[in-house]
Short mmCIF file of C-alpha atoms and ligand atoms in Angstrom, two decimals:
data_model
loop_
_atom_site.label_atom_id
_atom_site.label_comp_id
_atom_site.label_asym_id
_atom_site.label_seq_id
_atom_site.Cartn_x
_atom_site.Cartn_y
_atom_site.Cartn_z
CA UNK A 1 0.00 0.00 0.00
CA UNK A 2 1.36 3.43 -0.93
CA UNK A 3 2.24 5.68 1.97
CA UNK A 4 -0.17 8.41 0.95
CA UNK A 5 -2.34 7.48 -1.94
CA UNK A 6 -2.86 10.89 -3.48
CA UNK A 7 -1.29 14.22 -2.70
CA UNK A 8 -2.59 16.86 -5.06
CA UNK A 9 -0.09 19.57 -5.96
CA UNK A 10 -2.27 22.26 -4.34
CA UNK A 11 -4.92 21.54 -1.72
CA UNK A 12 -8.35 22.67 -2.87
CA UNK A 13 -9.32 25.96 -1.23
CA UNK A 14 -12.41 24.32 0.33
CA UNK A 15 -10.19 22.24 2.61
CA UNK A 16 -8.08 25.13 3.81
CA UNK A 17 -11.09 27.42 4.13
CA UNK A 18 -12.93 24.95 6.34
CA UNK A 19 -9.93 24.55 8.63
CA UNK A 20 -9.38 28.29 8.78
CA UNK A 21 -13.03 28.95 9.63
CA UNK A 22 -12.90 26.22 12.26
CA UNK A 23 -9.96 27.82 14.00
CA UNK A 24 -11.72 31.20 13.90
CA UNK A 25 -15.15 30.03 15.04
CA UNK A 26 -14.74 26.99 17.25
CA UNK A 27 -13.91 26.89 20.90
CA UNK A 28 -10.42 27.07 22.35
CA UNK A 29 -11.35 23.86 24.17
CA UNK A 30 -11.47 21.81 20.97
CA UNK A 31 -9.28 18.75 21.16
CA UNK A 32 -8.56 16.33 18.32
CA UNK A 33 -9.05 19.10 15.78
CA UNK A 34 -5.83 20.69 16.95
CA UNK A 35 -3.47 17.79 16.37
CA UNK A 36 -5.39 16.35 13.40
CA UNK A 37 -6.01 19.22 10.98
CA UNK A 38 -7.89 17.16 8.41
CA UNK A 39 -11.36 17.52 6.89
CA UNK A 40 -12.88 14.04 6.53
CA UNK A 41 -15.38 13.75 3.70
CA UNK A 42 -15.61 10.00 3.12
CA UNK A 43 -14.75 6.97 5.21
CA UNK A 44 -14.92 3.20 4.95
CA UNK A 45 -13.47 0.64 7.32
CA UNK A 46 -10.04 1.76 8.44
CA UNK A 47 -9.77 4.50 5.85
CA UNK A 48 -10.73 8.16 5.98
CA UNK A 49 -10.49 10.41 2.96
CA UNK A 50 -9.92 14.12 3.49
CA UNK A 51 -11.34 17.02 1.49
CA UNK A 52 -7.82 17.49 0.12
CA UNK A 53 -7.98 14.02 -1.45
CA UNK A 54 -5.51 12.43 0.99
CA UNK A 55 -6.32 9.07 2.52
CA UNK A 56 -5.53 8.10 6.09
CA UNK A 57 -5.50 4.87 8.06
CA UNK A 58 -7.61 5.70 11.09
CA UNK A 59 -6.29 4.12 14.28
CA UNK A 60 -8.23 6.54 16.46
CA UNK A 61 -11.61 5.07 15.44
CA UNK A 62 -13.65 7.85 16.99
CA UNK A 63 -11.79 7.44 20.30
CA UNK A 64 -12.39 3.70 20.27
CA UNK A 65 -16.01 3.89 19.12
CA UNK A 66 -15.86 2.21 15.73
CA UNK A 67 -15.59 -1.50 16.47
CA UNK A 68 -16.42 -2.24 12.82
CA UNK A 69 -14.64 0.76 11.35
CA UNK A 70 -16.34 3.50 9.40
CA UNK A 71 -19.63 2.85 7.61
CA UNK A 72 -19.65 -0.92 7.92
CA UNK A 73 -22.34 -2.41 5.62
CA UNK A 74 -24.23 -4.10 8.49
CA UNK A 75 -24.39 -0.79 10.36
CA UNK A 76 -25.58 1.13 7.30
CA UNK A 77 -28.15 -1.56 6.56
CA UNK A 78 -29.51 -1.42 10.12
CA UNK A 79 -29.81 2.37 9.98
CA UNK A 80 -31.52 2.25 6.56
CA UNK A 81 -33.97 -0.38 7.80
CA UNK A 82 -35.14 1.92 10.61
CA UNK A 83 -35.39 4.91 8.27
CA UNK A 84 -37.33 2.92 5.68
CA UNK A 85 -39.71 1.45 8.26
CA UNK A 86 -41.21 4.79 9.23
CA UNK A 87 -40.42 4.15 12.89
CA UNK A 88 -40.13 7.22 15.11
CA UNK A 89 -36.53 8.31 15.59
CA UNK A 90 -37.00 10.00 18.95
CA UNK A 91 -39.03 8.25 21.65
CA UNK A 92 -37.69 9.39 25.06
CA UNK A 93 -37.55 6.13 27.05
CA UNK A 94 -40.61 4.44 25.56
CA UNK A 95 -40.54 0.82 24.45
CA UNK A 96 -40.01 0.06 20.75
CA UNK A 97 -39.18 -3.09 18.78
CA UNK A 98 -35.76 -1.59 17.93
CA UNK A 99 -35.00 -0.95 21.60
CA UNK A 100 -36.28 -4.37 22.59
CA UNK A 101 -33.99 -6.02 20.03
CA UNK A 102 -31.00 -3.96 21.21
CA UNK A 103 -31.57 -4.92 24.85
CA UNK A 104 -31.97 -8.60 23.96
CA UNK A 105 -28.75 -8.57 21.92
CA UNK A 106 -26.84 -6.71 24.65
CA UNK A 107 -28.02 -9.10 27.37
CA UNK A 108 -26.92 -12.06 25.20
CA UNK A 109 -23.35 -10.77 25.36
CA UNK A 110 -23.23 -10.26 29.14
CA UNK A 111 -21.67 -12.69 31.61
CA UNK A 112 -24.58 -15.08 32.37
CA UNK A 113 -24.38 -14.36 36.10
CA UNK A 114 -25.18 -10.70 35.40
CA UNK A 115 -27.56 -11.26 32.45
CA UNK A 116 -29.81 -13.57 34.49
CA UNK A 117 -30.85 -10.80 36.80
CA UNK A 118 -29.85 -7.55 35.13
CA UNK A 119 -31.55 -4.20 34.73
CA UNK A 120 -30.65 -1.61 32.13
CA UNK A 121 -30.94 2.16 32.32
CA UNK A 122 -30.75 4.08 29.05
CA UNK A 123 -28.84 7.29 29.71
CA UNK A 124 -28.14 10.54 27.92
CA UNK A 125 -25.99 9.57 24.94
CA UNK A 126 -22.45 9.96 26.30
CA UNK A 127 -20.27 7.77 28.46
CA UNK A 128 -20.00 10.49 31.07
CA UNK A 129 -23.78 10.54 31.61
CA UNK A 130 -23.81 6.80 32.18
CA UNK A 131 -21.02 7.24 34.75
CA UNK A 132 -23.18 9.81 36.56
CA UNK A 133 -26.11 7.37 36.47
CA UNK A 134 -23.93 4.63 37.97
CA UNK A 135 -22.95 6.91 40.86
CA UNK A 136 -26.56 7.91 41.56
CA UNK A 137 -27.61 4.27 41.44
CA UNK A 138 -25.04 3.02 43.96
CA UNK A 139 -25.50 6.02 46.25
CA UNK A 140 -29.22 5.39 46.41
CA UNK A 141 -28.81 1.66 46.89
CA UNK A 142 -26.21 1.91 49.67
CA UNK A 143 -27.27 5.16 51.34
CA UNK A 144 -23.58 6.08 51.32
CA UNK A 145 -22.01 9.00 49.52
CA UNK A 146 -18.27 8.68 48.88
CA UNK A 147 -16.64 6.99 45.90
CA UNK A 148 -13.36 5.26 45.28
CA UNK A 149 -11.50 5.71 42.02
CA UNK A 150 -7.99 5.22 40.70
CA UNK A 151 -5.03 7.37 39.76
CA UNK A 152 -4.86 7.92 36.01
CA UNK A 153 -8.55 7.12 35.49
CA UNK A 154 -10.74 8.78 32.88
CA UNK A 155 -14.50 8.62 33.29
CA UNK A 156 -15.75 11.72 31.50
CA UNK A 157 -16.28 15.45 31.70
CA UNK A 158 -19.46 15.97 33.73
CA UNK A 159 -18.92 17.00 37.32
CA UNK A 160 -18.92 13.67 39.12
CA UNK A 161 -17.29 11.72 36.30
CA UNK A 162 -14.52 14.30 36.24
CA UNK A 163 -14.16 14.15 40.01
CA UNK A 164 -13.54 10.40 39.69
CA UNK A 165 -10.91 10.94 36.99
CA UNK A 166 -7.16 11.38 37.47
CA UNK A 167 -7.34 14.97 36.25
CA UNK A 168 -9.70 16.03 39.08
CA UNK A 169 -8.80 19.22 40.89
CA UNK A 170 -11.29 19.49 43.72
CA UNK A 171 -12.84 16.26 44.83
CA UNK A 172 -13.95 14.17 47.73
CA UNK A 173 -13.41 10.98 45.77
CA UNK A 174 -10.80 8.78 47.46
CA UNK A 175 -7.93 8.11 45.06
CA UNK A 176 -6.25 4.73 45.08
CA UNK A 177 -3.17 3.48 43.21
CA UNK A 178 -3.81 1.75 39.87
CA UNK A 179 -1.21 -0.90 39.03
CA UNK A 180 1.03 0.77 36.43
CA UNK A 181 3.85 -1.59 35.69
CA UNK A 182 6.21 0.84 33.93
CA UNK A 183 5.78 3.63 36.48
CA UNK A 184 4.92 1.53 39.51
CA UNK A 185 4.19 3.81 42.48
CA UNK A 186 5.77 1.19 44.75
CA UNK A 187 8.92 0.85 42.66
CA UNK A 188 8.48 -2.86 42.05
CA UNK A 189 6.17 -3.34 39.05
CA UNK A 190 4.76 -6.68 37.94
CA UNK A 191 2.53 -8.87 40.10
CA UNK A 192 4.28 -7.59 43.21
CA UNK A 193 3.39 -3.96 42.39
CA UNK A 194 -0.22 -4.97 41.76
CA UNK A 195 -0.33 -6.86 45.04
CA UNK A 196 0.99 -3.82 46.94
CA UNK A 197 -1.61 -1.61 45.21
CA UNK A 198 -4.34 -4.01 46.32
CA UNK A 199 -3.00 -4.00 49.89
CA UNK A 200 -3.07 -0.23 49.93
CA UNK A 201 -6.73 -0.30 48.92
CA UNK A 202 -7.58 -2.91 51.57
CA UNK A 203 -5.84 -0.81 54.16
CA UNK A 204 -7.77 2.33 53.22
CA UNK A 205 -11.00 0.35 53.43
CA UNK A 206 -10.27 -1.28 56.77
CA UNK A 207 -8.39 1.40 58.69
CA UNK A 208 -11.03 3.27 60.64
CA UNK A 209 -8.72 6.27 60.73
CA UNK A 210 -7.85 6.23 57.03
CA UNK A 211 -10.00 9.33 56.59
CA UNK A 212 -12.05 7.55 53.95
CA UNK A 213 -15.53 6.47 55.04
CA UNK A 214 -16.99 3.34 53.48
CA UNK A 215 -17.87 4.40 49.95
CA UNK A 216 -21.06 4.01 47.91
CA UNK A 217 -19.04 2.37 45.16
CA UNK A 218 -15.68 1.77 43.54
CA UNK A 219 -15.19 2.60 39.86
CA UNK A 220 -12.40 1.20 37.69
CA UNK A 221 -11.40 0.67 34.07
CA UNK A 222 -10.17 -2.88 33.33
CA UNK A 223 -7.67 -1.26 30.96
CA UNK A 224 -7.07 2.43 31.45
CA UNK A 225 -7.43 4.03 28.05
CA UNK A 226 -6.93 7.77 28.25
CA UNK A 227 -4.62 7.14 31.21
CA UNK A 228 -2.09 5.60 28.81
CA UNK A 229 -3.30 2.10 27.81
CA UNK A 230 -2.61 0.38 31.09
CA UNK A 231 -4.12 -3.08 31.45
CA UNK A 232 -4.85 -4.04 35.05
CA UNK A 233 -3.52 -7.49 35.94
CA UNK A 234 -6.35 -10.03 36.21
CA UNK A 235 -5.22 -10.94 39.73
CA UNK A 236 -5.60 -7.29 40.83
CA UNK A 237 -9.09 -7.08 39.35
CA UNK A 238 -10.05 -10.24 41.24
CA UNK A 239 -8.70 -8.69 44.44
CA UNK A 240 -10.77 -5.54 43.87
CA UNK A 241 -13.83 -7.73 43.33
CA UNK A 242 -13.15 -9.67 46.55
CA UNK A 243 -12.46 -6.57 48.62
CA UNK A 244 -15.62 -4.81 47.46
CA UNK A 245 -17.88 -7.89 47.67
CA UNK A 246 -16.74 -8.68 51.22
CA UNK A 247 -17.60 -5.14 52.31
CA UNK A 248 -20.88 -4.74 50.34
CA UNK A 249 -19.40 -2.03 48.15
CA UNK A 250 -20.81 -2.06 44.61
CA UNK A 251 -18.08 -2.43 41.99
CA UNK A 252 -18.59 -0.34 38.85
CA UNK A 253 -16.64 -1.42 35.77
CA UNK A 254 -16.30 1.38 33.24
CA UNK A 255 -16.17 -0.49 29.93
CA UNK A 256 -16.95 2.57 27.83
CA UNK A 257 -13.70 2.11 25.92
CA UNK A 258 -12.79 -1.54 26.55
CA UNK A 259 -16.15 -3.06 25.60
CA UNK A 260 -17.40 -4.92 22.52
CA UNK A 261 -14.38 -7.08 21.82
CA UNK A 262 -11.73 -4.35 21.91
CA UNK A 263 -9.41 -6.12 24.40
CA UNK A 264 -9.77 -9.67 23.07
CA UNK A 265 -12.82 -10.61 25.12
CA UNK A 266 -16.33 -9.29 24.52
CA UNK A 267 -16.13 -7.42 27.81
CA UNK A 268 -12.69 -6.79 29.29
CA UNK A 269 -13.77 -8.01 32.74
CA UNK A 270 -14.12 -11.51 31.26
CA UNK A 271 -10.33 -11.92 31.18
CA UNK A 272 -10.28 -11.98 34.97
CA UNK A 273 -13.65 -13.71 35.36
CA UNK A 274 -15.02 -11.05 37.69
CA UNK A 275 -18.64 -9.96 37.54
CA UNK A 276 -19.08 -6.32 38.54
CA UNK A 277 -22.29 -4.98 40.07
CA UNK A 278 -22.57 -2.22 37.47
CA UNK A 279 -21.26 -2.06 33.89
CA UNK A 280 -20.97 1.36 32.26
CA UNK A 281 -21.23 1.10 28.48
CA UNK A 282 -21.05 3.57 25.62
CA UNK A 283 -18.90 4.18 22.49
CA UNK A 284 -18.99 0.93 20.44
CA UNK A 285 -22.43 -0.17 21.70
CA UNK A 286 -23.98 2.53 19.48
CA UNK A 287 -22.32 1.23 16.32
CA UNK A 288 -20.85 4.73 15.67
CA UNK A 289 -23.92 6.67 16.86
CA UNK A 290 -24.36 8.12 20.37
CA UNK A 291 -25.67 5.66 22.97
CA UNK A 292 -24.89 5.03 26.63
CA UNK A 293 -26.34 2.66 29.19
CA UNK A 294 -25.65 1.13 32.54
CA UNK A 295 -26.40 -2.52 33.19
CA UNK A 296 -26.55 -3.62 36.81
CA UNK A 297 -27.68 -6.25 39.29
CA UNK A 298 -31.42 -5.98 39.94
CA UNK A 299 -30.85 -5.74 43.72
CA UNK A 300 -29.42 -2.25 43.19
CA UNK A 301 -32.56 -1.06 41.44
CA UNK A 302 -33.80 0.96 44.40
CA UNK A 303 -33.89 4.41 42.84
CA UNK A 304 -37.06 6.36 42.16
CA UNK A 305 -38.68 7.11 38.78
CA UNK A 306 -36.82 10.03 37.23
CA UNK A 307 -33.73 9.54 39.42
CA UNK A 308 -31.66 9.74 36.25
CA UNK A 309 -33.61 11.29 33.39
CA UNK A 310 -32.74 13.00 30.11
CA UNK A 311 -34.44 13.86 26.80
CA UNK A 312 -32.18 11.94 24.45
CA UNK A 313 -32.36 8.41 25.79
CA UNK A 314 -34.18 6.87 22.87
CA UNK A 315 -32.00 7.19 19.78
CA UNK A 316 -33.47 4.50 17.54
CA UNK A 317 -30.79 4.73 14.88
CA UNK A 318 -28.07 4.22 17.49
CA UNK A 319 -29.88 1.25 19.00
CA UNK A 320 -30.28 -0.37 15.59
CA UNK A 321 -26.66 0.34 14.61
CA UNK A 322 -25.52 -0.85 18.04
CA UNK A 323 -27.50 -4.09 17.95
CA UNK A 324 -26.10 -4.84 14.48
CA UNK A 325 -22.56 -4.16 15.73
CA UNK A 326 -22.90 -6.33 18.83
CA UNK A 327 -24.37 -9.18 16.76
CA UNK A 328 -21.64 -8.90 14.11
CA UNK A 329 -18.80 -8.90 16.64
CA UNK A 330 -20.34 -11.91 18.39
CA UNK A 331 -21.16 -13.91 15.24
CA UNK A 332 -17.74 -13.34 13.70
CA UNK A 333 -15.67 -13.84 16.83
CA UNK A 334 -14.09 -10.40 16.41
CA UNK A 335 -13.21 -10.36 20.10
CA UNK A 336 -10.97 -13.42 19.61
CA UNK A 337 -9.59 -11.92 16.42
CA UNK A 338 -8.74 -8.69 18.33
CA UNK A 339 -6.88 -10.77 20.92
CA UNK A 340 -4.84 -12.68 18.34
CA UNK A 341 -4.01 -9.77 16.06
CA UNK A 342 -3.36 -7.50 19.04
CA UNK A 343 -0.82 -10.00 20.41
CA UNK A 344 0.99 -10.09 17.04
CA UNK A 345 1.02 -6.29 16.80
CA UNK A 346 2.31 -6.06 20.37
CA UNK A 347 5.14 -8.46 19.50
CA UNK A 348 6.11 -6.26 16.53
CA UNK A 349 5.93 -3.17 18.71
CA UNK A 350 8.30 -4.87 21.17
CA UNK A 351 10.79 -5.39 18.33
CA UNK A 352 10.40 -1.72 17.48
CA UNK A 353 11.03 -0.81 21.13
CA UNK A 354 14.26 -2.81 21.11
CA UNK A 355 15.49 -0.68 18.21
CA UNK A 356 14.39 2.71 19.58
CA UNK A 357 15.56 3.94 22.96
CA UNK A 358 12.84 6.61 22.88
CA UNK A 359 10.31 3.85 23.51
CA UNK A 360 10.11 3.26 27.24
CA UNK A 361 7.34 0.69 27.17
CA UNK A 362 4.85 -0.98 24.86
CA UNK A 363 1.72 -2.54 26.26
CA UNK A 364 -1.90 -3.23 25.66
CA UNK A 365 -4.58 -5.82 25.42
CA UNK A 366 -6.21 -6.86 22.17
CA UNK A 367 -6.52 -3.92 19.81
CA UNK A 368 -5.94 -1.34 22.49
CA UNK A 369 -2.22 -0.70 22.18
CA UNK A 370 0.14 1.92 23.57
CA UNK A 371 3.73 2.99 22.99
CA UNK A 372 5.14 5.16 25.76
CA UNK A 373 7.59 7.72 24.40
CA UNK A 374 10.36 8.69 26.83
CA UNK A 375 13.31 11.04 26.96
CA UNK A 376 16.05 9.02 25.29
CA UNK A 377 18.78 11.12 26.86
CA UNK A 378 17.53 11.03 30.44
CA UNK A 379 18.74 8.61 33.09
CA UNK A 380 16.41 5.77 33.99
CA UNK A 381 15.19 5.71 37.59
CA UNK A 382 15.74 2.76 39.92
CA UNK A 383 12.90 0.82 38.25
CA UNK A 384 14.19 1.41 34.73
CA UNK A 385 11.61 4.06 33.80
CA UNK A 386 12.63 7.29 32.09
CA UNK A 387 10.73 10.60 32.03
CA UNK A 388 7.98 10.92 29.46
CA UNK A 389 8.77 12.97 26.34
CA UNK A 390 5.54 14.64 25.25
CA UNK A 391 7.32 16.79 22.68
CA UNK A 392 8.71 13.79 20.89
CA UNK A 393 5.35 11.99 21.17
CA UNK A 394 3.65 14.97 19.49
CA UNK A 395 6.30 14.85 16.76
CA UNK A 396 5.61 11.13 16.27
CA UNK A 397 1.88 11.83 15.98
CA UNK A 398 2.56 14.55 13.39
CA UNK A 399 4.99 12.32 11.47
CA UNK A 400 2.30 9.58 11.45
CA UNK A 401 -0.21 12.03 10.02
CA UNK A 402 2.30 13.06 7.33
CA UNK A 403 2.48 9.38 6.42
CA UNK A 404 -1.29 8.95 6.28
CA UNK A 405 -1.78 7.41 9.74
CA UNK A 406 -4.07 8.80 12.42
CA UNK A 407 -3.06 7.96 15.99
CA UNK A 408 -4.05 9.44 19.32
CA UNK A 409 -1.86 10.46 22.24
CA UNK A 410 -2.80 9.64 25.80
CA UNK A 411 -1.22 8.94 29.14
CA UNK A 412 -0.19 11.02 32.12
CA UNK A 413 1.94 13.39 30.05
CA UNK A 414 0.31 12.87 26.63
CA UNK A 415 3.35 10.82 25.72
CA UNK A 416 1.70 7.48 24.93
CA UNK A 417 1.01 6.86 21.24
CA UNK A 418 -2.27 4.97 21.16
CA UNK A 419 -3.54 2.55 18.54
CA UNK A 420 -7.27 1.73 18.57
CA UNK A 421 -7.91 0.27 15.12
CA UNK A 422 -11.29 -1.21 14.25
CA UNK A 423 -11.65 -4.92 15.06
CA UNK A 424 -12.13 -5.53 11.33
CA UNK A 425 -8.57 -4.46 10.45
CA UNK A 426 -6.85 -7.01 8.18
CA UNK A 427 -3.36 -8.45 8.72
CA UNK A 428 -2.08 -6.43 5.75
CA UNK A 429 -3.57 -3.22 7.10
CA UNK A 430 -2.06 -3.92 10.53
CA UNK A 431 1.36 -4.31 8.86
CA UNK A 432 0.83 -1.03 6.97
CA UNK A 433 -0.06 0.72 10.23
CA UNK A 434 3.06 -0.55 11.98
CA UNK A 435 5.29 0.23 8.96
CA UNK A 436 4.06 3.82 8.97
CA UNK A 437 4.47 4.09 12.73
CA UNK A 438 8.04 2.74 12.57
CA UNK A 439 8.92 5.16 9.80
CA UNK A 440 7.30 8.05 11.67
CA UNK A 441 9.23 7.20 14.83
CA UNK A 442 12.56 7.28 13.02
CA UNK A 443 11.66 10.57 11.32
CA UNK A 444 10.50 12.18 14.57
CA UNK A 445 13.67 11.13 16.40
CA UNK A 446 15.80 12.60 13.58
CA UNK A 447 14.02 15.94 13.67
CA UNK A 448 13.23 16.43 17.37
CA UNK A 449 16.00 17.53 19.72
CA UNK A 450 16.38 15.47 22.89
CA UNK A 451 14.44 16.96 25.77
CA UNK A 452 14.88 16.69 29.47
CA UNK A 453 11.50 15.45 30.49
CA UNK A 454 7.88 16.54 30.31
CA UNK A 455 7.69 20.15 29.26
CA UNK A 456 5.27 22.23 31.28
CA UNK A 457 4.64 24.29 28.16
CA UNK A 458 3.22 21.33 26.25
CA UNK A 459 -0.45 22.16 26.33
CA UNK A 460 -2.63 19.51 24.77
CA UNK A 461 -6.34 19.06 24.63
CA UNK A 462 -8.09 16.50 26.77
CA UNK A 463 -9.23 13.36 25.04
CA UNK A 464 -12.80 12.16 24.88
N1 PMP B 1 -15.12 6.29 30.44
C1 PMP B 1 -14.08 5.91 29.70
C2 PMP B 1 -13.28 4.72 30.10
C3 PMP B 1 -13.73 6.62 28.55
O1 PMP B 1 -12.68 6.24 27.83
C4 PMP B 1 -14.51 7.73 28.19
C5 PMP B 1 -14.21 8.53 26.95
N2 PMP B 1 -12.95 8.42 26.44
C6 PMP B 1 -15.60 8.09 29.00
C7 PMP B 1 -15.89 7.33 30.11
C8 PMP B 1 -16.48 9.27 28.68
O2 PMP B 1 -17.23 9.04 27.56
P1 PMP B 1 -17.84 10.28 26.73
O3 PMP B 1 -16.70 11.01 26.13
O4 PMP B 1 -18.75 9.65 25.72
O5 PMP B 1 -18.59 11.11 27.72
#
C-alpha cells in the first residue's frame, strides 16, 4: 500500500477554508481538531479520505467507538432499515421493537451471572452521563455517599465523572493506586506492584482512621485508556472484586472504551472472570452513533422514577446500529480476532522498542495498544523508567499524520502513542499501520532535539 495514496499539488481551497473557519469560530477547548487538521469527507473501514484528497488509516476510530470501522455495511443496513420502516426516531424512554432487540442482543453478550438478573438504564448519549447514572444508582442503593476511584482514570467530563478521573482538581473521591507496571508507584512493578496496590486499597478500606468512610461504590477501568493504555492485571481485578464484595461495596466497571471485543474478550472483565455490580457502556455499543447505558444487578434497582432522566435516551438509529454491531462482533468472533491480532502487533511493537531507545514501554490488550515515548537522553530511575517525552510523542503523531496514519496520544503526560484500530482491520492493514508508525518514529527522532522530560509548556487538549 502506498504511503499516501494521493497528494494533489495544491490543496483545494475548500479544505483550507474549512480549517481556517474552524480555527476562527470553534472553541479554544477543541481537542482532536488541533493535532489532526484534516477535513474528513468519506470513510470506509479503516480509511478516511480528506477534502484534500488524501487518505488516512484511522487508528483513532472515533476514540475507540468504531468497532467495525467507518460505515460498515451491516451498520448502514440497520440504519436504513429503521429509516425505511417509518419508525419514530425519537421516543424518550418508551418501548419500541428496535429498543427491545437492542436490549436482547446486549443481554446475550453479558456474563450469564449478570444477564440472568440484570436491569438496564438508558442514559443521555455519552459515556459520562452513564457514569453519573452509575454513581446515583449506587448512592441510592447503599445510602452512602463517597466513591473510590484510581489514579490515572478517565470517566468523562461531567462534574462527578470528572471528580472520579485522574485529572480532578477538587474532589472528595478517594484516590487509590492503579497498578502501572512501567511507572509503579511502589517501585516494584509486575505482580508484586499490583499486590501492593491491592494491599493499599484494603488498608484504606479497613483502617477506621484512614480518613475515607466506606464508599457508595468503587469505579475502575479494566484497561485504562486515556490514562495511557494500562491493562490491570487479572489478579488485581479479582482482588478488587473480593475486597468490594466482602464489604458490600458495589463495583462499577467502566467499559466505555474496553467493551465490545476491543481487548480480546467481549467485555474486558471476562479476562479476569469477575462480575461487577454495574457495567458502564457507551462508544462501540452505538455502532458509531451516540448511545450510553448502565447494566446492573437488579438488587441495586432501588432508585425512584426520574432519578436519572434525560431527553435523548431513545435514539433508535443508534440502538439499531448498536444491535447490528454487537451481533456482528459476536457472530464473527471479532473479540478473539482482536486478541490474536493484538498480540501479534504487540510483539512487533516490542521489536520496534528494542530498536528505539525513545520507547520506554509498549503494552496493551487486544486492539488497544500503547507505545510510551520517553526522553532518550535522560537517566532511567531505579525501576528502569525514564521521564515521558511529550514533545517527541507529538512529533511522532505529526509524522504519522504526514504518512497517512491517524493515531491518538494519551497517558499522564500525553506521551503514549495509542492505537485503537477497528476490530475488522486485516493483517495487511495492521502491517501497513506498523510500517508507517516505525517510519514516523525514526523521522521524529531525527528531527526532534532530545528533551529533558515533560515540558510544562506542552499544552494539549483533553481526550474524549
Ligand atoms: N469512560 C471511559 C473509560 C472513557 O474512555 C470515556 C471517553 N474516552 C468516557 C468514560 C467518557 O465518555 P464520553 O466522552 O462519551 O462522555
